[in-house]
Amino acid sequence: MADHHHRNVQGGGARAAVFGVSDGLVSNVSLILGMAGAHASAGNVRLAGLAGLVGGACSMAAGEYVSMRAQSELMQHELDVEREAIHHDPEVERRELATIYEHRGLEAELARELSAKMMSDPDLALETHAREELGFDPEETGQPLQAAGSSFLTFALGALVPLLPWLVASGLGATLWSVGLGAVGAVSVGAVLSHFTGRRWLWSAGRQLLIASGAAAVTFGIGHLVGVG
Ligand SMILES: [Zn+2]
């Protein structure tokens, strides 16, 4: 059907950004409402909110950097192994590629021809083996620093939302504003997420709101029980 439309199922960067905002929002609205539930002073809530923002953003960025770095190092290592194999045993690697093509349904003769063609140039051979055998594009082994920076910024953005009222107000007013902004933030994150998942936005927004308000209610309750004393 020529007019059908596919969503970008990869969409790694954008989707990671939405999750980053969601993480920042949920963890900081919970932290702030926990402090507010304990009737902490506005200064302490502000401090806790800022510490939650900076600490959380740093930890998200560090985690993203380490995991992307490890993944790209692993991919590089696999590429090096493959490059060596193609250099030392080109015929073995060609047969391997032909077998992959035959398993994809190509006739033996066509598979042999195509694999010979792909092996004719070392760079093309490596790229083909990476895609067909290792399952990744050798050009896309990830950018750890970029991913870490994006995680830091998106988490900080999400965490800033419930903190904003405490920069200008205090007490019950600031608490209610944090709840309101947190709810609007959660619904917005859910609506954006539905763009990736294809689910109805209302469903996705409702789920996000439920998760955020559940986490906030639990920490508010604990803060209220424990208090600042
Ligand atoms: Zn191979």
XYZ file of C-alpha atoms and ligand atoms in Angstrom, residues 82 85-86 93 96 129 133, ligand 1:
8
model
C 35.435 -8.483 11.957
C 38.652 -11.793 9.965
C 37.835 -10.189 6.595
C 33.842 -14.467 5.471
C 29.479 -16.717 5.836
C 29.215 -7.788 7.761
C 26.116 -10.313 10.979
Zn 31.798 -11.908 9.351
